[in-house]
Coordinates of C-alpha atoms and ligand atoms in Angstrom, one line a residue:
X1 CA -7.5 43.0 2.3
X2 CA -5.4 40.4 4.1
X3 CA -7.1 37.0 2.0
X4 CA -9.1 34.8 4.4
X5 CA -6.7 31.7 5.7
X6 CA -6.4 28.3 4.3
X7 CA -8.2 25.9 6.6
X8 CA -8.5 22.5 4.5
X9 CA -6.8 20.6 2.1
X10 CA -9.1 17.1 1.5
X11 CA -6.6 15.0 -0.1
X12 CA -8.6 12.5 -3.0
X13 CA -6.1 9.4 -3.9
X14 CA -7.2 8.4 -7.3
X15 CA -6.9 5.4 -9.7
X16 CA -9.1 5.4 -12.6
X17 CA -11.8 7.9 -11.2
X18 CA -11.9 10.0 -14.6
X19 CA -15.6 10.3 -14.5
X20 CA -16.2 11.0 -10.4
X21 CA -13.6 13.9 -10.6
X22 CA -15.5 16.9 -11.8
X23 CA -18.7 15.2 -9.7
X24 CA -16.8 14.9 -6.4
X25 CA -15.4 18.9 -7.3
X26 CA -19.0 20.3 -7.1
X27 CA -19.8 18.6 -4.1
X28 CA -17.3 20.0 -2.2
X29 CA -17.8 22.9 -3.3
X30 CA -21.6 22.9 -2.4
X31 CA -20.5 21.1 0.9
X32 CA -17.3 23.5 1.9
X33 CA -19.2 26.7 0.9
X34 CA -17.5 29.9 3.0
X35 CA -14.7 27.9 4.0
X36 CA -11.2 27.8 2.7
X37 CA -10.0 25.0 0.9
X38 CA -8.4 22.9 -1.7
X39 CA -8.9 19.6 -2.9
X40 CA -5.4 17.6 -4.1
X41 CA -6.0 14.2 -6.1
X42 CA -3.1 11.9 -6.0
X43 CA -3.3 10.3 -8.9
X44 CA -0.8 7.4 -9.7
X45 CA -0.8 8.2 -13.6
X46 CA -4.1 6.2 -14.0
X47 CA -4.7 4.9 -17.7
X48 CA -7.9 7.0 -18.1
X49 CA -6.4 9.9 -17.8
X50 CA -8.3 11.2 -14.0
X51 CA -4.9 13.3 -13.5
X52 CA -5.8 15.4 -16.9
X53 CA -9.0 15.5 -15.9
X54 CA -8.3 17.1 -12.5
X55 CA -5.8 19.7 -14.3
X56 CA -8.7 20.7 -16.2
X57 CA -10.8 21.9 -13.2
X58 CA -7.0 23.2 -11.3
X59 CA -6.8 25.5 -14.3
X60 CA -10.1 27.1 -14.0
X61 CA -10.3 26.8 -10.0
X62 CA -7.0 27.4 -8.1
X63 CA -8.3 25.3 -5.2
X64 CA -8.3 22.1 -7.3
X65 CA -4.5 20.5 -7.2
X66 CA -3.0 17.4 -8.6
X67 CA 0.2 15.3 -7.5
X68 CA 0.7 12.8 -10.3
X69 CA 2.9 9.4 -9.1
X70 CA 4.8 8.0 -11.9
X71 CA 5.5 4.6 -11.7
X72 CA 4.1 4.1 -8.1
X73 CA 1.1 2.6 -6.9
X74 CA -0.8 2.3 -3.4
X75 CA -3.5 4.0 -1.7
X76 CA -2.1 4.8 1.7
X77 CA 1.3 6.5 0.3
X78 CA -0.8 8.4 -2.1
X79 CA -2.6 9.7 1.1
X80 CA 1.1 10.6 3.0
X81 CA 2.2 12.6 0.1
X82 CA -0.9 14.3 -0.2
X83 CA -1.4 15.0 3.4
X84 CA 2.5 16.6 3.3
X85 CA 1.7 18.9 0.4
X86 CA -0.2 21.3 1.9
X87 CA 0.3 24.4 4.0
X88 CA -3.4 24.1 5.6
X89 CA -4.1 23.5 9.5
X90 CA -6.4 20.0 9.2
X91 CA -6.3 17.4 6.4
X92 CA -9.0 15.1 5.6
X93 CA -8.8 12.0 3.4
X94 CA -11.5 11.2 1.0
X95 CA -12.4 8.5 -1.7
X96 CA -12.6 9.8 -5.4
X97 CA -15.6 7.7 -6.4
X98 CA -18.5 9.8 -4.2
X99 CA -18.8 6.5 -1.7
X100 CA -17.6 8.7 1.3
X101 CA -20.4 11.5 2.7
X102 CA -18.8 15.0 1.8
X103 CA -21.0 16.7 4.2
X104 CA -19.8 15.7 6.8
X105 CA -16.6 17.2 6.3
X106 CA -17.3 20.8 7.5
X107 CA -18.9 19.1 11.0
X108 CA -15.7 17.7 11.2
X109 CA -13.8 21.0 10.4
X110 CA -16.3 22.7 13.4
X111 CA -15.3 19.7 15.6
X112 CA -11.0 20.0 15.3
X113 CA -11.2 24.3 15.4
X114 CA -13.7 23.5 18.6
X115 CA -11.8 21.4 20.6
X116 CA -7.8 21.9 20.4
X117 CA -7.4 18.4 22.4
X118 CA -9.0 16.4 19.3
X119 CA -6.6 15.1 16.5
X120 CA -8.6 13.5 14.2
X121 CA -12.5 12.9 13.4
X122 CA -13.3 9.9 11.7
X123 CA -16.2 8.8 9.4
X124 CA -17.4 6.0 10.7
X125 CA -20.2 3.4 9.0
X126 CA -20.3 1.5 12.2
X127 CA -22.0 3.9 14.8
X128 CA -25.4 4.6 15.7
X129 CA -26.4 6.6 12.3
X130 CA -23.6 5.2 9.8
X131 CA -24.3 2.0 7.9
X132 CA -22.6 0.4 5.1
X133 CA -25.3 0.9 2.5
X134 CA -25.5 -1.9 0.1
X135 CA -22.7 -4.2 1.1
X136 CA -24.0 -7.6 0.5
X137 CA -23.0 -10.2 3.4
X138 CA -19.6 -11.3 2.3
X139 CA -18.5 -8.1 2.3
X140 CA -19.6 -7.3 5.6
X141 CA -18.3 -10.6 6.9
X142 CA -14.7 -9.3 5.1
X143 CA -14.9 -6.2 6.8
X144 CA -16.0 -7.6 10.0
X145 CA -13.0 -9.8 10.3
X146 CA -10.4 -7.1 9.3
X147 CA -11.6 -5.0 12.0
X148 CA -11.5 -7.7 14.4
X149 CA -7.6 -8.1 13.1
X150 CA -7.0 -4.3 13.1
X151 CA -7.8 -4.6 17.4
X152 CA -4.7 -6.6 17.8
X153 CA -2.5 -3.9 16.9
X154 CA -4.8 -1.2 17.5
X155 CA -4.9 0.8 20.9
X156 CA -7.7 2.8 20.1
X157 CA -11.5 1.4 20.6
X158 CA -12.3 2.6 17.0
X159 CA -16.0 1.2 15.8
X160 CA -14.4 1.8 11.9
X161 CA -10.9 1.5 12.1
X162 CA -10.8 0.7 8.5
X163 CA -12.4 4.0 7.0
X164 CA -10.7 5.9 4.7
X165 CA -12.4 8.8 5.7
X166 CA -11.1 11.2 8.3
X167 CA -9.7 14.5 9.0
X168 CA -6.8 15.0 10.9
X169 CA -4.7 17.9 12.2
X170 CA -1.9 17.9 9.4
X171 CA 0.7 18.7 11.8
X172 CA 0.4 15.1 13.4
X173 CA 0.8 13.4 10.3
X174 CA 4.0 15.4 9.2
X175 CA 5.4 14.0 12.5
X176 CA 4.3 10.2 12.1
X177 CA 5.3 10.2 8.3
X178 CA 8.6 8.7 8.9
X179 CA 7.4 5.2 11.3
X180 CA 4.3 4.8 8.9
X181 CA 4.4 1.7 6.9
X182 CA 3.0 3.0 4.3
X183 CA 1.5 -0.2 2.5
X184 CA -2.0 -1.4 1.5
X185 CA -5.1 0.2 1.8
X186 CA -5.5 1.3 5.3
X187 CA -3.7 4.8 6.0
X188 CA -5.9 5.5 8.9
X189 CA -5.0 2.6 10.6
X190 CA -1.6 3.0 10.0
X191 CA -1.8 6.7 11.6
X192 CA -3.5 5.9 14.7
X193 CA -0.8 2.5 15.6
X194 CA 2.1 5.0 14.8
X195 CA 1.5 7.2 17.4
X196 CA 3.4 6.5 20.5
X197 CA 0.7 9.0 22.1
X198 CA -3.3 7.3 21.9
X199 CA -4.7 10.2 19.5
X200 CA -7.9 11.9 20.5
X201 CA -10.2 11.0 18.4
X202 CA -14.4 11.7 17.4
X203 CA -16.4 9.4 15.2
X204 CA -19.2 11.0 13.3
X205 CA -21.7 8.6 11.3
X206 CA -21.9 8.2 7.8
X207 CA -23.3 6.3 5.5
X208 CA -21.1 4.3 2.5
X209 CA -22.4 5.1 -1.0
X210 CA -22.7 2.5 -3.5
X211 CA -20.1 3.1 -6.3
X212 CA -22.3 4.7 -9.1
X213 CA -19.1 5.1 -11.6
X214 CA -15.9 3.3 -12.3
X215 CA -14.8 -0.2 -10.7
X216 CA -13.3 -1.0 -6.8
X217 CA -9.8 -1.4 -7.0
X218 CA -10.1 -3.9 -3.7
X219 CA -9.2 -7.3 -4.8
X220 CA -7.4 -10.3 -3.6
X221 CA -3.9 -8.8 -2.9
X222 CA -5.5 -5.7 -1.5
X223 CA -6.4 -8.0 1.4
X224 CA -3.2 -9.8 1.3
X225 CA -1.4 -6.0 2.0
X226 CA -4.0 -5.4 4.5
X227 CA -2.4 -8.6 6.4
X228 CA 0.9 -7.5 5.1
X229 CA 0.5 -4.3 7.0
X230 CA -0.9 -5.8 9.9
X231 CA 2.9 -7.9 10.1
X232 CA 4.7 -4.7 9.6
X233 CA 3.3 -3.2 12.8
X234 CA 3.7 -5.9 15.0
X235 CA 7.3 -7.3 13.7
X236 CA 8.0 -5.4 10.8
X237 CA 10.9 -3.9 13.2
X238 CA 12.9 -7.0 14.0
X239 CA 11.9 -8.4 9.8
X240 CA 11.6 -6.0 7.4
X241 CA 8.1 -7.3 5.8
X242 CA 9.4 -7.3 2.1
X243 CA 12.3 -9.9 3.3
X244 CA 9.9 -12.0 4.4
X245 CA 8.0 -12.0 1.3
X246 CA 11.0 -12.3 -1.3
X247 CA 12.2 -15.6 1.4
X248 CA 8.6 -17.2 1.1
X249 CA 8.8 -17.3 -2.2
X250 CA 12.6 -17.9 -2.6
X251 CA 11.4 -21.5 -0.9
X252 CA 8.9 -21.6 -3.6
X253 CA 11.2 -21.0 -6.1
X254 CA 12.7 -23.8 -4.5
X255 CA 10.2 -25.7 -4.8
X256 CA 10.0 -25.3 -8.7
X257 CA 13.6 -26.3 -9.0
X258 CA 13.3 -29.4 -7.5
X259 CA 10.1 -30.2 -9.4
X260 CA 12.2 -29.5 -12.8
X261 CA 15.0 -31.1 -11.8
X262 CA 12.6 -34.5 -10.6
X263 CA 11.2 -34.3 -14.3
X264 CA 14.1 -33.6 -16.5
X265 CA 16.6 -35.8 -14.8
X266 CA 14.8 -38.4 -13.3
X267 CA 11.9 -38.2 -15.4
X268 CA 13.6 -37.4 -19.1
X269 CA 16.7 -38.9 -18.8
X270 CA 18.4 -35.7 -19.2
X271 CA 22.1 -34.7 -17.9
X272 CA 22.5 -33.9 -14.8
X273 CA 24.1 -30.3 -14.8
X274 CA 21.7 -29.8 -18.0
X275 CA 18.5 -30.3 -15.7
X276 CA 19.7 -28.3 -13.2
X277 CA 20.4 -25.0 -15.4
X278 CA 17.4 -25.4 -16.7
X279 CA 15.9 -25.8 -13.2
X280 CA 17.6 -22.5 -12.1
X281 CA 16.7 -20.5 -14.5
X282 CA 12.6 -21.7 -14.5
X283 CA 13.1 -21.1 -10.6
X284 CA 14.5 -17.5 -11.1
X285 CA 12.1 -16.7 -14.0
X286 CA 9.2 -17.9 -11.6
X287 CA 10.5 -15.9 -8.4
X288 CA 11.4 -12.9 -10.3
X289 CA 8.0 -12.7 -12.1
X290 CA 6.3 -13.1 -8.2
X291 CA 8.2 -10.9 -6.5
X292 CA 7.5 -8.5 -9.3
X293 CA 3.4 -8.7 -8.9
X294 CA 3.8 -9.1 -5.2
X295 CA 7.0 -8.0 -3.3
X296 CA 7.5 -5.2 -5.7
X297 CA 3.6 -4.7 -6.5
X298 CA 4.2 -0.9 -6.0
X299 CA 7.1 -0.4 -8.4
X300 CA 6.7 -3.7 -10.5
X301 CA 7.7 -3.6 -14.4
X302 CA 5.6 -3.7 -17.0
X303 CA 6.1 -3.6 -21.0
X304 CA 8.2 -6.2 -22.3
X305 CA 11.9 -3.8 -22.8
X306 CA 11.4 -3.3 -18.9
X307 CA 10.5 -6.8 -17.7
X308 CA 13.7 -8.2 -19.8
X309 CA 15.9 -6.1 -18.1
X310 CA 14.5 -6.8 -15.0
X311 CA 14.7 -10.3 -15.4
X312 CA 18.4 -10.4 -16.9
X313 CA 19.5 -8.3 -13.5
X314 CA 17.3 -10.5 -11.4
X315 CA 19.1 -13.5 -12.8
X316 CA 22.6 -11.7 -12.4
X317 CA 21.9 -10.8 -8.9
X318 CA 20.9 -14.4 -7.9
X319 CA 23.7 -15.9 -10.0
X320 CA 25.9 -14.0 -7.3
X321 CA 23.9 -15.2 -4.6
X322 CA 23.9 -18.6 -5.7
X323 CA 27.4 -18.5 -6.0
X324 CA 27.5 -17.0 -2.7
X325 CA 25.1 -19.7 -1.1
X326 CA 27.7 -22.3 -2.4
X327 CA 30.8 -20.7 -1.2
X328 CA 29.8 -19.7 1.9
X329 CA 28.1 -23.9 2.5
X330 CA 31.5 -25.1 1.5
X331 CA 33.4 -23.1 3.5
X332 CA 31.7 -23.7 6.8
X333 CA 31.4 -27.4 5.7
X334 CA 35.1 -28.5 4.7
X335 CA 37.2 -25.5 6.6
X336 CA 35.2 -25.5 9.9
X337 CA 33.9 -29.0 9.5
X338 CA 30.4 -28.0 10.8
X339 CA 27.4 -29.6 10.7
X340 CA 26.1 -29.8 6.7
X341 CA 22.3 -28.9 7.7
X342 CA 24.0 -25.7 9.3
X343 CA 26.3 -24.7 6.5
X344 CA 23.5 -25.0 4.1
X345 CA 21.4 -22.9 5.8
X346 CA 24.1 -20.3 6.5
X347 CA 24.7 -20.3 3.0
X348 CA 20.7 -20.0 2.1
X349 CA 20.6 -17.3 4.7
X350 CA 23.5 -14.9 2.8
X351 CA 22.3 -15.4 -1.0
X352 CA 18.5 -14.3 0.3
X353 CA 19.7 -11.4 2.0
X354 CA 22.3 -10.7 -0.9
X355 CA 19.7 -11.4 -3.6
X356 CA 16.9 -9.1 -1.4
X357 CA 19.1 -6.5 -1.0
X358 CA 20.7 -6.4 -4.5
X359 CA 17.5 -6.6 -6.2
X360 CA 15.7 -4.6 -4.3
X361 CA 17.7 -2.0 -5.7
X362 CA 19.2 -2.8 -9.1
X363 CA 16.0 -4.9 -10.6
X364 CA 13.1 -2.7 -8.7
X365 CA 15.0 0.2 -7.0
X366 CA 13.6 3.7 -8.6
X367 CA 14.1 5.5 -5.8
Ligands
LIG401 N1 -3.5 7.0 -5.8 C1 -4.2 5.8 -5.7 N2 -5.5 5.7 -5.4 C2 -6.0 4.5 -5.3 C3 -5.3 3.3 -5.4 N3 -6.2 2.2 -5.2 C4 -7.4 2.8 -5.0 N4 -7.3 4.1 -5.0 C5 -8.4 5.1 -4.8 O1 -8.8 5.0 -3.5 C6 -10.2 5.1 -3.3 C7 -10.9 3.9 -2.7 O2 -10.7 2.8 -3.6 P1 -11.9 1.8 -4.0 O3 -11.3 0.9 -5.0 O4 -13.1 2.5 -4.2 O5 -12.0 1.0 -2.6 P2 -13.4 0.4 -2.0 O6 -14.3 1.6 -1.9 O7 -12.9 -0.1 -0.6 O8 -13.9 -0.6 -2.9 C8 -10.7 5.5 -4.7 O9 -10.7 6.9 -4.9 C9 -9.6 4.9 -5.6 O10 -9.5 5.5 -6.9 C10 -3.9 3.4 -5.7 O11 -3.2 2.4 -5.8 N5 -3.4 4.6 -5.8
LIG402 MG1 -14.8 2.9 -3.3

């Protein structure tokens, strides 16, 4: 007997979901019963071991598979890679802590295999039927105003376009992989601004569980990748969105070195070129520790062997670039006799673009 085709793969990012994954397992499998799936977790090598946990059930239960990131973190690239590593027809995207509705999933399986002009059904909180459960106000507020963002970039009239539940026909997302962004929180977003054509889509209402085990992982710079990832679609062409974030806080590094410099020479009395070393190397220790939570959030060092290194090559690389910036300034200044404001510049403009390209791979470059 030719075995019945693979129809579903439900792909289950994970961070810290140890507890929810044998949970979320047995309501699929009461949910998906007679159909053929499998479920893949993309677990970025959470600390409480969900990937083991996973490979437990994958060893009794074939269906049950686990991609495990090393050294990588982020929500919406664990959903690419899982959404490229399987050979079924549709796709859908589900939460690891039980807050999205599993039963809707085989409505939304009838609804693609029904209707060969639909691309994706979405889970939607926000039409007649859905509701956010028990959200308190700020949250809704939150969620109110990132959806009111996500329409400026947005040409789909989506009542949730920030759920992370959905089911998609995988073939689409193999195509868009390569112009998604790829950052934050919010792949289905990013899926549905990628497409050049507007992707046919069905909302079906659901309502969002309250998390009964382990901890949100949406905090503060959650939001600020949601905003990041808002950029990237709308300039992150012309300005790759990671410049502009190693620049911004270049000028706050900046601004550290002046405010050493004020205190030591002015304040303390100290040498001139002794203030300023130490004001270059407090700038670079305070941008290389920033860029490293922030720029580089999704490959940032940790353990101290790790962040030394990082922080010796970080200070190597801007050495350069300072050197650079200085050679550059004087040449434009004394050979061409420009303007000084525009030789400065020119030289601030080739150390960032030295130091964010240099560092990008030497100091945080793992792949
Ligand atoms: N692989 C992976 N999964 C993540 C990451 N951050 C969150 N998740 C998972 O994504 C799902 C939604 O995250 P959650 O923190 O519950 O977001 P919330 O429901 O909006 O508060 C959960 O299954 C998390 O374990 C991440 O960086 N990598
Ligand atoms: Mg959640």
């Amino acid at each position: 007997m030719i075995p019945a085709q693979l129809e579903l793969a439900v792909v289950i990012p994970t961070f810290n979901e140890r507890a929810n994954v044998p949970l979320l397992i047995e309501k699929l499998d009461a949910a998906l019963a007679g159909r053929n799936w499998e479920a893949i977790f993309v677990d970025d090598n959470s600390p409480d071991g969900t990937a083991d946990a996973a490979r437990e059930l994958g060893r009794r239960d074939p269906r049950v598979r686990v991609i495990q990131r090393i050294g990588r973190r982020g929500l919406s690239s664990a959903c690419i890679e899982g959404m490229c590593a399987t050979a079924a027809p549709f796709v859908a995207v589900i939460d690891g802590d039980l807050q999205h509705d599993e039963t809707l999933l085989p409505n939304m399986l009838d609804a693609l295999e029904g209707d060969d002009a639909l691309d994706v059904v979405i889970g939607s909180r926000f039409v007649d039927g859905g509701g956010t459960g028990e959200w308190d106000e700020e949250r809704v507020a939150k969620s109110a105003l990132a959806t009111r963002l996500s329409r400026k970039v947005l040409k789909a009239d989506l009542s949730d376009p920030m759920s992370g539940f959905f089911m998609i026909r995988t073939g689409i997302v193999r195509d868009l992989v390569p112009t998604l962004s790829a950052i934050g929180f919010k792949i289905l977003l990013d899926i549905m601004t990628a497409s050049h054509r507007p992707l046919k889509f069905l909302e079906l209402p659901y309502v969002f569980r309250t998390r009964a085990l382990g901890e949100s992982k949406l905090d503060y710079v959650v939001a600020m990748e949601y905003l990041i990832a808002l950029y990237d679609r709308m300039f992150g062409k012309v300005v790759p969105v990671r410049f502009v974030m190693f620049s911004g806080i270049g000028a706050l590094g900046a601004g550290v070195h002046f405010l050493v410099l004020a205190l030591f020479f002015r304040g303390m009395a100290w040498p001139f070129v002794g203030a300023t070393i130490l004001a270059t190397v407090i700038a670079m220790t305070f941008n290389f520790f920033l860029n490293n939570a922030l720029t580089y959030r999704e490959q940032r060092l940790k353990g101290a062997g790790p962040l030394l290194a990082g922080w010796a090559s970080f200070c190597v690389v801007c050495g350069v670039g300072a050197a650079a910036n200085v050679g550059v300034a004087a040449f434009l200044h004394n050979v061409q006799h420009g303007d000084w404001r525009f030789a400065a510049l020119a030289g601030i403009a080739v150390a960032a673009v030295w130091n964010f390209a240099l560092s990008s791979r030497f100091v945080w470059g793992r792949y």
